[in-house]
PDB file of N, CA and C in Angstrom:
ATOM      1  N   MET I 803     -32.953   8.947   8.000  1.00  0.00           N
ATOM      2  CA  MET I 803     -32.790   7.829   7.079  1.00  0.00           C
ATOM      3  C   MET I 803     -31.763   8.157   5.993  1.00  0.00           C
ATOM      4  N   ILE I 804     -31.862   9.354   5.458  1.00  0.00           N
ATOM      5  CA  ILE I 804     -30.922   9.761   4.405  1.00  0.00           C
ATOM      6  C   ILE I 804     -29.509   9.853   4.970  1.00  0.00           C
ATOM      7  N   ASN I 805     -29.378  10.326   6.208  1.00  0.00           N
ATOM      8  CA  ASN I 805     -28.051  10.409   6.823  1.00  0.00           C
ATOM      9  C   ASN I 805     -27.386   9.042   6.931  1.00  0.00           C
ATOM     10  N   ARG I 806     -28.167   8.019   7.217  1.00  0.00           N
ATOM     11  CA  ARG I 806     -27.602   6.669   7.289  1.00  0.00           C
ATOM     12  C   ARG I 806     -27.045   6.234   5.939  1.00  0.00           C
ATOM     13  N   TRP I 807     -27.786   6.518   4.873  1.00  0.00           N
ATOM     14  CA  TRP I 807     -27.320   6.153   3.534  1.00  0.00           C
ATOM     15  C   TRP I 807     -26.071   6.938   3.159  1.00  0.00           C
ATOM     16  N   ILE I 808     -26.064   8.210   3.506  1.00  0.00           N
ATOM     17  CA  ILE I 808     -24.887   9.028   3.196  1.00  0.00           C
ATOM     18  C   ILE I 808     -23.669   8.474   3.929  1.00  0.00           C
ATOM     19  N   HIS I 809     -23.819   8.163   5.206  1.00  0.00           N
ATOM     20  CA  HIS I 809     -22.691   7.636   5.973  1.00  0.00           C
ATOM     21  C   HIS I 809     -22.317   6.224   5.538  1.00  0.00           C
ATOM     22  N   PHE I 810     -23.246   5.492   4.970  1.00  0.00           N
ATOM     23  CA  PHE I 810     -22.921   4.159   4.460  1.00  0.00           C
ATOM     24  C   PHE I 810     -22.065   4.256   3.200  1.00  0.00           C
ATOM     25  N   TRP I 811     -22.436   5.125   2.284  1.00  0.00           N
ATOM     26  CA  TRP I 811     -21.726   5.229   1.008  1.00  0.00           C
ATOM     27  C   TRP I 811     -20.520   6.153   1.071  1.00  0.00           C
ATOM     28  N   ILE I 812     -20.654   7.272   1.771  1.00  0.00           N
ATOM     29  CA  ILE I 812     -19.567   8.240   1.851  1.00  0.00           C
ATOM     30  C   ILE I 812     -18.868   8.053   3.194  1.00  0.00           C
ATOM     31  N   LEU I 813     -17.768   7.350   3.193  1.00  0.00           N
ATOM     32  CA  LEU I 813     -17.027   7.072   4.418  1.00  0.00           C
ATOM     33  C   LEU I 813     -16.252   8.305   4.873  1.00  0.00           C
ATOM     34  N   PRO I 814     -15.891   8.382   6.152  1.00  0.00           N
ATOM     35  CA  PRO I 814     -15.077   9.501   6.633  1.00  0.00           C
ATOM     36  C   PRO I 814     -13.645   9.414   6.096  1.00  0.00           C
ATOM     37  N   CYS I 815     -12.971  10.539   6.094  1.00  0.00           N
ATOM     38  CA  CYS I 815     -11.609  10.606   5.558  1.00  0.00           C
ATOM     39  C   CYS I 815     -10.667   9.634   6.262  1.00  0.00           C
ATOM     40  N   SER I 816     -10.872   9.418   7.542  1.00  0.00           N
ATOM     41  CA  SER I 816      -9.990   8.517   8.288  1.00  0.00           C
ATOM     42  C   SER I 816     -10.035   7.090   7.742  1.00  0.00           C
ATOM     43  N   GLU I 817     -11.150   6.672   7.201  1.00  0.00           N
ATOM     44  CA  GLU I 817     -11.260   5.327   6.632  1.00  0.00           C
ATOM     45  C   GLU I 817     -10.841   5.292   5.163  1.00  0.00           C
ATOM     46  N   ILE I 818     -10.938   6.412   4.498  1.00  0.00           N
ATOM     47  CA  ILE I 818     -10.593   6.477   3.075  1.00  0.00           C
ATOM     48  C   ILE I 818      -9.102   6.256   2.848  1.00  0.00           C
ATOM     49  N   SER I 819      -8.268   6.751   3.752  1.00  0.00           N
ATOM     50  CA  SER I 819      -6.827   6.564   3.575  1.00  0.00           C
ATOM     51  C   SER I 819      -6.468   5.077   3.522  1.00  0.00           C
ATOM     52  N   MET I 820      -7.134   4.278   4.329  1.00  0.00           N
ATOM     53  CA  MET I 820      -6.886   2.831   4.310  1.00  0.00           C
ATOM     54  C   MET I 820      -7.360   2.220   2.990  1.00  0.00           C
ATOM     55  N   LEU I 821      -8.494   2.675   2.478  1.00  0.00           N
ATOM     56  CA  LEU I 821      -8.982   2.158   1.193  1.00  0.00           C
ATOM     57  C   LEU I 821      -8.039   2.534   0.052  1.00  0.00           C
ATOM     58  N   ILE I 822      -7.452   3.729   0.132  1.00  0.00           N
ATOM     59  CA  ILE I 822      -6.494   4.150  -0.895  1.00  0.00           C
ATOM     60  C   ILE I 822      -5.289   3.212  -0.889  1.00  0.00           C
ATOM     61  N   GLU I 823      -4.810   2.880   0.292  1.00  0.00           N
ATOM     62  CA  GLU I 823      -3.676   1.957   0.398  1.00  0.00           C
ATOM     63  C   GLU I 823      -4.055   0.561  -0.103  1.00  0.00           C
ATOM     64  N   LYS I 824      -5.258   0.115   0.223  1.00  0.00           N
ATOM     65  CA  LYS I 824      -5.709  -1.195  -0.249  1.00  0.00           C
ATOM     66  C   LYS I 824      -5.836  -1.214  -1.769  1.00  0.00           C
ATOM     67  N   LYS I 825      -6.281  -0.102  -2.342  1.00  0.00           N
ATOM     68  CA  LYS I 825      -6.423  -0.027  -3.798  1.00  0.00           C
ATOM     69  C   LYS I 825      -5.054  -0.136  -4.468  1.00  0.00           C
ATOM     70  N   ASN I 826      -4.059   0.536  -3.912  1.00  0.00           N
ATOM     71  CA  ASN I 826      -2.716   0.460  -4.488  1.00  0.00           C
ATOM     72  C   ASN I 826      -2.122  -0.935  -4.362  1.00  0.00           C
ATOM     73  N   ALA I 827      -2.562  -1.685  -3.369  1.00  0.00           N
ATOM     74  CA  ALA I 827      -2.081  -3.056  -3.186  1.00  0.00           C
ATOM     75  C   ALA I 827      -2.966  -4.063  -3.919  1.00  0.00           C
ATOM     76  N   ASN I 828      -3.942  -3.588  -4.671  1.00  0.00           N
ATOM     77  CA  ASN I 828      -4.888  -4.431  -5.414  1.00  0.00           C
ATOM     78  C   ASN I 828      -5.629  -5.405  -4.503  1.00  0.00           C
ATOM     79  N   GLN I 829      -6.032  -4.932  -3.337  1.00  0.00           N
ATOM     80  CA  GLN I 829      -6.756  -5.773  -2.388  1.00  0.00           C
ATOM     81  C   GLN I 829      -8.101  -5.153  -2.018  1.00  0.00           C
ATOM     82  N   ILE I 830      -8.676  -4.374  -2.888  1.00  0.00           N
ATOM     83  CA  ILE I 830      -9.913  -3.659  -2.591  1.00  0.00           C
ATOM     84  C   ILE I 830     -11.104  -4.411  -3.200  1.00  0.00           C
ATOM     85  N   THR I 831     -12.196  -4.457  -2.458  1.00  0.00           N
ATOM     86  CA  THR I 831     -13.400  -5.125  -2.956  1.00  0.00           C
ATOM     87  C   THR I 831     -14.197  -4.165  -3.835  1.00  0.00           C
ATOM     88  N   PHE I 832     -15.188  -4.697  -4.520  1.00  0.00           N
ATOM     89  CA  PHE I 832     -16.015  -3.877  -5.404  1.00  0.00           C
ATOM     90  C   PHE I 832     -16.753  -2.792  -4.621  1.00  0.00           C
ATOM     91  N   LEU I 833     -17.342  -3.148  -3.491  1.00  0.00           N
ATOM     92  CA  LEU I 833     -18.072  -2.176  -2.674  1.00  0.00           C
ATOM     93  C   LEU I 833     -17.136  -1.101  -2.128  1.00  0.00           C
ATOM     94  N   GLU I 834     -15.946  -1.503  -1.707  1.00  0.00           N
ATOM     95  CA  GLU I 834     -14.974  -0.526  -1.212  1.00  0.00           C
ATOM     96  C   GLU I 834     -14.543   0.422  -2.325  1.00  0.00           C
ATOM     97  N   LYS I 835     -14.413  -0.109  -3.532  1.00  0.00           N
ATOM     98  CA  LYS I 835     -14.028   0.727  -4.666  1.00  0.00           C
ATOM     99  C   LYS I 835     -15.093   1.788  -4.945  1.00  0.00           C
ATOM    100  N   ILE I 836     -16.359   1.403  -4.864  1.00  0.00           N
ATOM    101  CA  ILE I 836     -17.455   2.356  -5.080  1.00  0.00           C
ATOM    102  C   ILE I 836     -17.446   3.424  -3.994  1.00  0.00           C
ATOM    103  N   ARG I 837     -17.278   2.993  -2.748  1.00  0.00           N
ATOM    104  CA  ARG I 837     -17.244   3.947  -1.637  1.00  0.00           C
ATOM    105  C   ARG I 837     -16.062   4.908  -1.773  1.00  0.00           C
ATOM    106  N   LEU I 838     -14.930   4.386  -2.191  1.00  0.00           N
ATOM    107  CA  LEU I 838     -13.745   5.221  -2.383  1.00  0.00           C
ATOM    108  C   LEU I 838     -13.993   6.268  -3.459  1.00  0.00           C
ATOM    109  N   LYS I 839     -14.531   5.844  -4.594  1.00  0.00           N
ATOM    110  CA  LYS I 839     -14.813   6.792  -5.676  1.00  0.00           C
ATOM    111  C   LYS I 839     -15.805   7.862  -5.243  1.00  0.00           C
ATOM    112  N   ALA I 840     -16.842   7.450  -4.518  1.00  0.00           N
ATOM    113  CA  ALA I 840     -17.852   8.407  -4.065  1.00  0.00           C
ATOM    114  C   ALA I 840     -17.231   9.454  -3.155  1.00  0.00           C
ATOM    115  N   HIS I 841     -16.361   9.030  -2.262  1.00  0.00           N
ATOM    116  CA  HIS I 841     -15.749   9.976  -1.332  1.00  0.00           C
ATOM    117  C   HIS I 841     -14.746  10.882  -2.044  1.00  0.00           C
ATOM    118  N   VAL I 842     -13.893  10.290  -2.874  1.00  0.00           N
ATOM    119  CA  VAL I 842     -12.847  11.061  -3.549  1.00  0.00           C
ATOM    120  C   VAL I 842     -13.452  12.090  -4.503  1.00  0.00           C
ATOM    121  N   ASN I 843     -14.626  11.790  -5.057  1.00  0.00           N
ATOM    122  CA  ASN I 843     -15.275  12.750  -5.953  1.00  0.00           C
ATOM    123  C   ASN I 843     -15.723  14.015  -5.236  1.00  0.00           C
ATOM    124  N   ILE I 844     -15.969  13.934  -3.934  1.00  0.00           N
ATOM    125  CA  ILE I 844     -16.442  15.130  -3.228  1.00  0.00           C
ATOM    126  C   ILE I 844     -15.412  15.726  -2.270  1.00  0.00           C
ATOM    127  N   CYS I 845     -14.336  15.017  -1.986  1.00  0.00           N
ATOM    128  CA  CYS I 845     -13.350  15.490  -1.008  1.00  0.00           C
ATOM    129  C   CYS I 845     -12.023  15.783  -1.707  1.00  0.00           C
ATOM    130  N   LYS I 846     -11.675  17.057  -1.820  1.00  0.00           N
ATOM    131  CA  LYS I 846     -10.458  17.411  -2.547  1.00  0.00           C
ATOM    132  C   LYS I 846      -9.191  17.029  -1.781  1.00  0.00           C
ATOM    133  N   MET I 847      -9.258  16.981  -0.457  1.00  0.00           N
ATOM    134  CA  MET I 847      -8.086  16.594   0.327  1.00  0.00           C
ATOM    135  C   MET I 847      -7.752  15.109   0.109  1.00  0.00           C
ATOM    136  N   CYS I 848      -8.761  14.284   0.112  1.00  0.00           N
ATOM    137  CA  CYS I 848      -8.536  12.848  -0.119  1.00  0.00           C
ATOM    138  C   CYS I 848      -8.126  12.585  -1.565  1.00  0.00           C
ATOM    139  N   ARG I 849      -8.644  13.372  -2.482  1.00  0.00           N
ATOM    140  CA  ARG I 849      -8.251  13.243  -3.888  1.00  0.00           C
ATOM    141  C   ARG I 849      -6.761  13.558  -4.034  1.00  0.00           C
ATOM    142  N   ALA I 850      -6.310  14.628  -3.368  1.00  0.00           N
ATOM    143  CA  ALA I 850      -4.895  14.992  -3.409  1.00  0.00           C
ATOM    144  C   ALA I 850      -4.037  13.912  -2.754  1.00  0.00           C
ATOM    145  N   TYR I 851      -4.515  13.368  -1.636  1.00  0.00           N
ATOM    146  CA  TYR I 851      -3.795  12.293  -0.950  1.00  0.00           C
ATOM    147  C   TYR I 851      -3.669  11.071  -1.857  1.00  0.00           C
ATOM    148  N   GLN I 852      -4.743  10.737  -2.555  1.00  0.00           N
ATOM    149  CA  GLN I 852      -4.717   9.580  -3.451  1.00  0.00           C
ATOM    150  C   GLN I 852      -3.704   9.786  -4.574  1.00  0.00           C
ATOM    151  N   LYS I 853      -3.648  10.992  -5.126  1.00  0.00           N
ATOM    152  CA  LYS I 853      -2.681  11.273  -6.188  1.00  0.00           C
ATOM    153  C   LYS I 853      -1.252  11.136  -5.675  1.00  0.00           C
ATOM    154  N   LYS I 854      -1.000  11.663  -4.472  1.00  0.00           N
ATOM    155  CA  LYS I 854       0.347  11.587  -3.903  1.00  0.00           C
ATOM    156  C   LYS I 854       0.749  10.145  -3.618  1.00  0.00           C
ATOM    157  N   VAL I 855      -0.159   9.382  -3.039  1.00  0.00           N
ATOM    158  CA  VAL I 855       0.137   7.982  -2.723  1.00  0.00           C
ATOM    159  C   VAL I 855       0.402   7.191  -4.000  1.00  0.00           C
ATOM    160  N   THR I 856      -0.386   7.430  -5.023  1.00  0.00           N
ATOM    161  CA  THR I 856      -0.203   6.726  -6.297  1.00  0.00           C
ATOM    162  C   THR I 856       1.144   7.079  -6.917  1.00  0.00           C
ATOM    163  N   LEU I 857       1.503   8.354  -6.881  1.00  0.00           N
ATOM    164  CA  LEU I 857       2.783   8.793  -7.432  1.00  0.00           C
ATOM    165  C   LEU I 857       3.946   8.167  -6.666  1.00  0.00           C
ATOM    166  N   ILE I 858       3.884   8.202  -5.348  1.00  0.00           N
ATOM    167  CA  ILE I 858       4.949   7.609  -4.536  1.00  0.00           C
ATOM    168  C   ILE I 858       5.062   6.112  -4.804  1.00  0.00           C
ATOM    169  N   ASP I 859       3.934   5.441  -4.906  1.00  0.00           N
ATOM    170  CA  ASP I 859       3.937   4.001  -5.174  1.00  0.00           C
ATOM    171  C   ASP I 859       4.574   3.697  -6.528  1.00  0.00           C
ATOM    172  N   GLN I 860       4.245   4.490  -7.536  1.00  0.00           N
ATOM    173  CA  GLN I 860       4.822   4.284  -8.864  1.00  0.00           C
ATOM    174  C   GLN I 860       6.332   4.512  -8.849  1.00  0.00           C
ATOM    175  N   LEU I 861       6.766   5.582  -8.181  1.00  0.00           N
ATOM    176  CA  LEU I 861       8.195   5.879  -8.126  1.00  0.00           C
ATOM    177  C   LEU I 861       8.962   4.797  -7.370  1.00  0.00           C
ATOM    178  N   LEU I 862       8.403   4.343  -6.258  1.00  0.00           N
ATOM    179  CA  LEU I 862       9.079   3.299  -5.484  1.00  0.00           C
ATOM    180  C   LEU I 862       9.121   1.971  -6.232  1.00  0.00           C
ATOM    181  N   SER I 863       8.037   1.619  -6.906  1.00  0.00           N
ATOM    182  CA  SER I 863       8.040   0.353  -7.643  1.00  0.00           C
ATOM    183  C   SER I 863       9.021   0.413  -8.811  1.00  0.00           C
ATOM    184  N   LYS I 864       9.139   1.568  -9.456  1.00  0.00           N
ATOM    185  CA  LYS I 864      10.108   1.715 -10.543  1.00  0.00           C
ATOM    186  C   LYS I 864      11.523   1.605  -9.996  1.00  0.00           C
ATOM    187  N   HIS I 865      11.757   2.253  -8.862  1.00  0.00           N
ATOM    188  CA  HIS I 865      13.084   2.231  -8.252  1.00  0.00           C
ATOM    189  C   HIS I 865      13.471   0.823  -7.802  1.00  0.00           C
ATOM    190  N   THR I 866      12.547   0.111  -7.200  1.00  0.00           N
ATOM    191  CA  THR I 866      12.863  -1.242  -6.730  1.00  0.00           C
ATOM    192  C   THR I 866      13.010  -2.217  -7.891  1.00  0.00           C
ATOM    193  N   ASN I 867      12.280  -2.002  -8.979  1.00  0.00           N
ATOM    194  CA  ASN I 867      12.426  -2.881 -10.147  1.00  0.00           C
ATOM    195  C   ASN I 867      13.788  -2.704 -10.795  1.00  0.00           C
ATOM    196  N   ASP I 868      14.306  -1.463 -10.772  1.00  0.00           N
ATOM    197  CA  ASP I 868      15.620  -1.209 -11.353  1.00  0.00           C
ATOM    198  C   ASP I 868      16.722  -1.901 -10.561  1.00  0.00           C
ATOM    199  N   GLU I 869      16.547  -2.005  -9.251  1.00  0.00           N
ATOM    200  CA  GLU I 869      17.586  -2.568  -8.399  1.00  0.00           C
ATOM    201  C   GLU I 869      17.342  -4.028  -8.028  1.00  0.00           C
ATOM    202  N   LYS I 870      16.327  -4.632  -8.585  1.00  0.00           N
ATOM    203  CA  LYS I 870      15.974  -6.007  -8.213  1.00  0.00           C
ATOM    204  C   LYS I 870      17.091  -6.971  -8.615  1.00  0.00           C
ATOM    205  N   LYS I 871      17.443  -7.812  -7.666  1.00  0.00           N
ATOM    206  CA  LYS I 871      18.463  -8.824  -7.925  1.00  0.00           C
ATOM    207  C   LYS I 871      17.776 -10.153  -8.205  1.00  0.00           C
ATOM    208  N   GLU I 872      18.414 -10.969  -8.982  1.00  0.00           N
ATOM    209  CA  GLU I 872      17.861 -12.279  -9.311  1.00  0.00           C
ATOM    210  C   GLU I 872      18.016 -13.257  -8.156  1.00  0.00           C
ATOM    211  N   GLY I 873      19.022 -13.078  -7.361  1.00  0.00           N
ATOM    212  CA  GLY I 873      19.264 -13.991  -6.246  1.00  0.00           C
ATOM    213  C   GLY I 873      20.386 -13.450  -5.386  1.00  0.00           C
ATOM    214  N   PHE I 874      20.882 -14.290  -4.512  1.00  0.00           N
ATOM    215  CA  PHE I 874      21.979 -13.895  -3.645  1.00  0.00           C
ATOM    216  C   PHE I 874      23.286 -14.432  -4.204  1.00  0.00           C
ATOM    217  N   GLU I 875      24.333 -13.682  -3.952  1.00  0.00           N
ATOM    218  CA  GLU I 875      25.667 -14.145  -4.327  1.00  0.00           C
ATOM    219  C   GLU I 875      26.081 -15.243  -3.354  1.00  0.00           C
ATOM    220  N   ASN I 876      26.991 -16.089  -3.788  1.00  0.00           N
ATOM    221  CA  ASN I 876      27.439 -17.205  -2.957  1.00  0.00           C
ATOM    222  C   ASN I 876      28.053 -16.713  -1.644  1.00  0.00           C
ATOM    223  N   PHE I 877      28.850 -15.645  -1.704  1.00  0.00           N
ATOM    224  CA  PHE I 877      29.482 -15.142  -0.484  1.00  0.00           C
ATOM    225  C   PHE I 877      28.441 -14.580   0.490  1.00  0.00           C
ATOM    226  N   GLU I 878      27.336 -14.049  -0.022  1.00  0.00           N
ATOM    227  CA  GLU I 878      26.272 -13.555   0.855  1.00  0.00           C
ATOM    228  C   GLU I 878      25.607 -14.710   1.599  1.00  0.00           C
ATOM    229  N   ILE I 879      25.399 -15.804   0.915  1.00  0.00           N
ATOM    230  CA  ILE I 879      24.788 -16.985   1.534  1.00  0.00           C
ATOM    231  C   ILE I 879      25.716 -17.559   2.595  1.00  0.00           C
ATOM    232  N   GLN I 880      26.995 -17.668   2.263  1.00  0.00           N
ATOM    233  CA  GLN I 880      27.959 -18.213   3.218  1.00  0.00           C
ATOM    234  C   GLN I 880      28.089 -17.312   4.444  1.00  0.00           C
ATOM    235  N   ASP I 881      28.107 -16.011   4.225  1.00  0.00           N
ATOM    236  CA  ASP I 881      28.189 -15.064   5.334  1.00  0.00           C
ATOM    237  C   ASP I 881      26.966 -15.187   6.243  1.00  0.00           C
ATOM    238  N   PHE I 882      25.804 -15.312   5.648  1.00  0.00           N
ATOM    239  CA  PHE I 882      24.573 -15.468   6.424  1.00  0.00           C
ATOM    240  C   PHE I 882      24.608 -16.759   7.243  1.00  0.00           C
ATOM    241  N   LYS I 883      25.033 -17.848   6.623  1.00  0.00           N
ATOM    242  CA  LYS I 883      25.119 -19.129   7.330  1.00  0.00           C
ATOM    243  C   LYS I 883      26.079 -19.032   8.515  1.00  0.00           C
ATOM    244  N   GLN I 884      27.206 -18.379   8.287  1.00  0.00           N
ATOM    245  CA  GLN I 884      28.206 -18.243   9.344  1.00  0.00           C
ATOM    246  C   GLN I 884      27.653 -17.434  10.517  1.00  0.00           C
ATOM    247  N   ARG I 885      26.982 -16.338  10.232  1.00  0.00           N
ATOM    248  CA  ARG I 885      26.398 -15.517  11.302  1.00  0.00           C
ATOM    249  C   ARG I 885      25.326 -16.282  12.068  1.00  0.00           C
ATOM    250  N   MET I 886      24.528 -17.074  11.369  1.00  0.00           N
ATOM    251  CA  MET I 886      23.489 -17.858  12.041  1.00  0.00           C
ATOM    252  C   MET I 886      24.104 -18.928  12.943  1.00  0.00           C
ATOM    253  N   LYS I 887      25.177 -19.569  12.480  1.00  0.00           N
ATOM    254  CA  LYS I 887      25.850 -20.573  13.301  1.00  0.00           C
ATOM    255  C   LYS I 887      26.410 -19.947  14.571  1.00  0.00           C
ATOM    256  N   GLU I 888      27.000 -18.753  14.429  1.00  0.00           N
ATOM    257  CA  GLU I 888      27.560 -18.064  15.592  1.00  0.00           C
ATOM    258  C   GLU I 888      26.471 -17.693  16.593  1.00  0.00           C
ATOM    259  N   LYS I 889      25.340 -17.265  16.103  1.00  0.00           N
ATOM    260  CA  LYS I 889      24.244 -16.894  17.000  1.00  0.00           C
ATOM    261  C   LYS I 889      23.651 -18.111  17.694  1.00  0.00           C
ATOM    262  N   MET I 890      23.645 -19.243  17.010  1.00  0.00           N
ATOM    263  CA  MET I 890      23.090 -20.462  17.596  1.00  0.00           C
ATOM    264  C   MET I 890      24.004 -21.018  18.690  1.00  0.00           C
ATOM    265  N   LYS I 891      25.309 -20.777  18.586  1.00  0.00           N
ATOM    266  CA  LYS I 891      26.253 -21.251  19.593  1.00  0.00           C
ATOM    267  C   LYS I 891      26.117 -20.475  20.897  1.00  0.00           C
ATOM    268  N   LYS I 892      25.669 -19.240  20.821  1.00  0.00           N
ATOM    269  CA  LYS I 892      25.583 -18.387  22.018  1.00  0.00           C
ATOM    270  C   LYS I 892      24.466 -18.769  22.915  1.00  0.00           C
TER     271      LYS I 892
END
């Protein structure tokens, strides 16, 4: 009986990686958040993985925010239209 409860609350590492990704995407439920915390508190490998994923996510979001464009240039739109017309003719 106790083993069932342990396996219910403490998920295996293979499932925790998905919860870590969901947490970074802000798509995690309350129950998943509790399960994630319970597992990460006892598993140092998953804790390290979570830190690395969070760091990479922060660095990538900072990098993409710096390079974010407001829109497309007119020549980019015209070039895209021209390529699409050529592909449609084929």
